[in-house]
PDB file of C-alpha atoms in Angstrom:
ATOM      1  CA  MET A   1    -265.734  -8.338 -37.223  1.00 47.00           C
ATOM      2  CA  PRO A   2    -266.812 -10.466 -40.212  1.00 55.00           C
ATOM      3  CA  ASN A   3    -266.200  -9.195 -43.704  1.00 57.00           C
ATOM      4  CA  VAL A   4    -268.609  -9.174 -46.632  1.00 54.00           C
ATOM      5  CA  GLU A   5    -267.247  -9.542 -50.140  1.00 54.00           C
ATOM      6  CA  THR A   6    -268.392  -6.871 -52.594  1.00 58.00           C
ATOM      7  CA  LYS A   7    -269.193  -7.340 -56.276  1.00 61.00           C
ATOM      8  CA  LYS A   8    -265.642  -6.284 -57.114  1.00 65.00           C
ATOM      9  CA  GLY A   9    -264.227  -8.955 -54.801  1.00 67.00           C
ATOM     10  CA  ARG A  10    -262.882  -6.597 -52.145  1.00 67.00           C
ATOM     11  CA  PRO A  11    -263.709  -7.418 -48.545  1.00 65.00           C
ATOM     12  CA  GLU A  12    -265.608  -4.770 -46.622  1.00 63.00           C
ATOM     13  CA  PRO A  13    -266.765  -4.743 -43.001  1.00 61.00           C
ATOM     14  CA  ALA A  14    -270.217  -6.278 -42.515  1.00 62.00           C
ATOM     15  CA  HIS A  15    -271.287  -3.305 -40.377  1.00 62.00           C
ATOM     16  CA  SER A  16    -270.177   0.258 -40.861  1.00 63.00           C
ATOM     17  CA  PRO A  17    -268.086   1.394 -37.890  1.00 76.00           C
ATOM     18  CA  LEU A  18    -269.072   5.006 -38.598  1.00 88.00           C
ATOM     19  CA  GLU A  19    -271.171   6.799 -36.036  1.00 88.00           C
ATOM     20  CA  PRO A  20    -273.851   9.180 -37.328  1.00 94.00           C
ATOM     21  CA  LEU A  21    -272.964  12.871 -37.247  1.00 95.00           C
ATOM     22  CA  ALA A  22    -276.467  13.787 -36.111  1.00 97.00           C
ATOM     23  CA  VAL A  23    -279.601  12.018 -34.882  1.00 98.00           C
ATOM     24  CA  ARG A  24    -283.318  12.770 -34.766  1.00 98.00           C
ATOM     25  CA  ILE A  25    -284.914  13.964 -31.552  1.00 97.00           C
ATOM     26  CA  PRO A  26    -286.392  10.573 -30.493  1.00 98.00           C
ATOM     27  CA  THR A  27    -282.951   8.965 -30.818  1.00 97.00           C
ATOM     28  CA  ALA A  28    -281.352  11.789 -28.836  1.00 98.00           C
ATOM     29  CA  MET A  29    -283.981  11.276 -26.119  1.00 97.00           C
ATOM     30  CA  GLN A  30    -282.997   7.616 -25.828  1.00 97.00           C
ATOM     31  CA  LEU A  31    -279.265   8.318 -25.907  1.00 96.00           C
ATOM     32  CA  ILE A  32    -279.296  10.791 -23.027  1.00 96.00           C
ATOM     33  CA  GLY A  33    -282.340   9.397 -21.207  1.00 96.00           C
ATOM     34  CA  VAL A  34    -284.551  12.474 -21.076  1.00 97.00           C
ATOM     35  CA  ARG A  35    -288.054  13.424 -22.211  1.00 98.00           C
ATOM     36  CA  ARG A  36    -288.887  15.298 -25.416  1.00 98.00           C
ATOM     37  CA  SER A  37    -289.628  18.516 -23.514  1.00 98.00           C
ATOM     38  CA  THR A  38    -286.181  18.374 -21.909  1.00 98.00           C
ATOM     39  CA  VAL A  39    -284.512  17.983 -25.306  1.00 98.00           C
ATOM     40  CA  TYR A  40    -286.374  21.048 -26.606  1.00 98.00           C
ATOM     41  CA  ALA A  41    -285.430  23.004 -23.465  1.00 98.00           C
ATOM     42  CA  LEU A  42    -281.767  22.067 -23.988  1.00 98.00           C
ATOM     43  CA  ILE A  43    -282.002  23.205 -27.618  1.00 98.00           C
ATOM     44  CA  LYS A  44    -283.576  26.520 -26.573  1.00 98.00           C
ATOM     45  CA  ALA A  45    -280.880  27.031 -23.919  1.00 97.00           C
ATOM     46  CA  GLY A  46    -278.165  26.457 -26.522  1.00 97.00           C
ATOM     47  CA  GLU A  47    -276.931  23.268 -24.849  1.00 96.00           C
ATOM     48  CA  LEU A  48    -277.701  21.137 -27.927  1.00 98.00           C
ATOM     49  CA  GLN A  49    -276.828  22.090 -31.490  1.00 98.00           C
ATOM     50  CA  THR A  50    -279.395  21.359 -34.193  1.00 98.00           C
ATOM     51  CA  VAL A  51    -279.281  21.056 -37.963  1.00 97.00           C
ATOM     52  CA  LYS A  52    -282.329  21.226 -40.227  1.00 97.00           C
ATOM     53  CA  LEU A  53    -282.401  18.713 -43.062  1.00 94.00           C
ATOM     54  CA  GLY A  54    -285.606  19.280 -44.982  1.00 96.00           C
ATOM     55  CA  ARG A  55    -288.373  19.008 -42.397  1.00 96.00           C
ATOM     56  CA  ALA A  56    -286.266  16.962 -39.987  1.00 96.00           C
ATOM     57  CA  THR A  57    -284.512  18.495 -37.004  1.00 97.00           C
ATOM     58  CA  LEU A  58    -281.280  16.685 -36.230  1.00 98.00           C
ATOM     59  CA  ILE A  59    -279.141  17.035 -33.120  1.00 98.00           C
ATOM     60  CA  THR A  60    -275.401  16.783 -33.579  1.00 98.00           C
ATOM     61  CA  MET A  61    -273.668  13.908 -31.829  1.00 97.00           C
ATOM     62  CA  SER A  62    -270.855  16.241 -30.788  1.00 96.00           C
ATOM     63  CA  SER A  63    -273.291  18.432 -28.830  1.00 97.00           C
ATOM     64  CA  LEU A  64    -274.820  15.335 -27.189  1.00 97.00           C
ATOM     65  CA  ARG A  65    -271.336  14.179 -26.158  1.00 96.00           C
ATOM     66  CA  ARG A  66    -270.452  17.615 -24.768  1.00 95.00           C
ATOM     67  CA  LEU A  67    -273.652  17.613 -22.725  1.00 95.00           C
ATOM     68  CA  VAL A  68    -272.964  14.312 -20.980  1.00 92.00           C
ATOM     69  CA  GLU A  69    -269.186  14.600 -20.540  1.00 91.00           C
ATOM     70  CA  CYS A  70    -267.882  15.576 -17.145  1.00 69.00           C
ATOM     71  CA  PRO A  71    -266.373  19.096 -17.083  1.00 68.00           C
TER      72      PRO A  71
END
């Protein structure tokens, strides 16, 4: 991966390798390939864990991973 030099002269990765801890509902829909109503049903059933940040509802990546992993 290419590096980008910072103002202090230290090389840093051009793209952050960090994965988000939580995503908005439209992103979650794309990641698991379901409709909005299905995401809300999974939230209501306790299958997906949410976090409120201001007015935004975020779904944790760990709960998305748990949902799609084979038991």
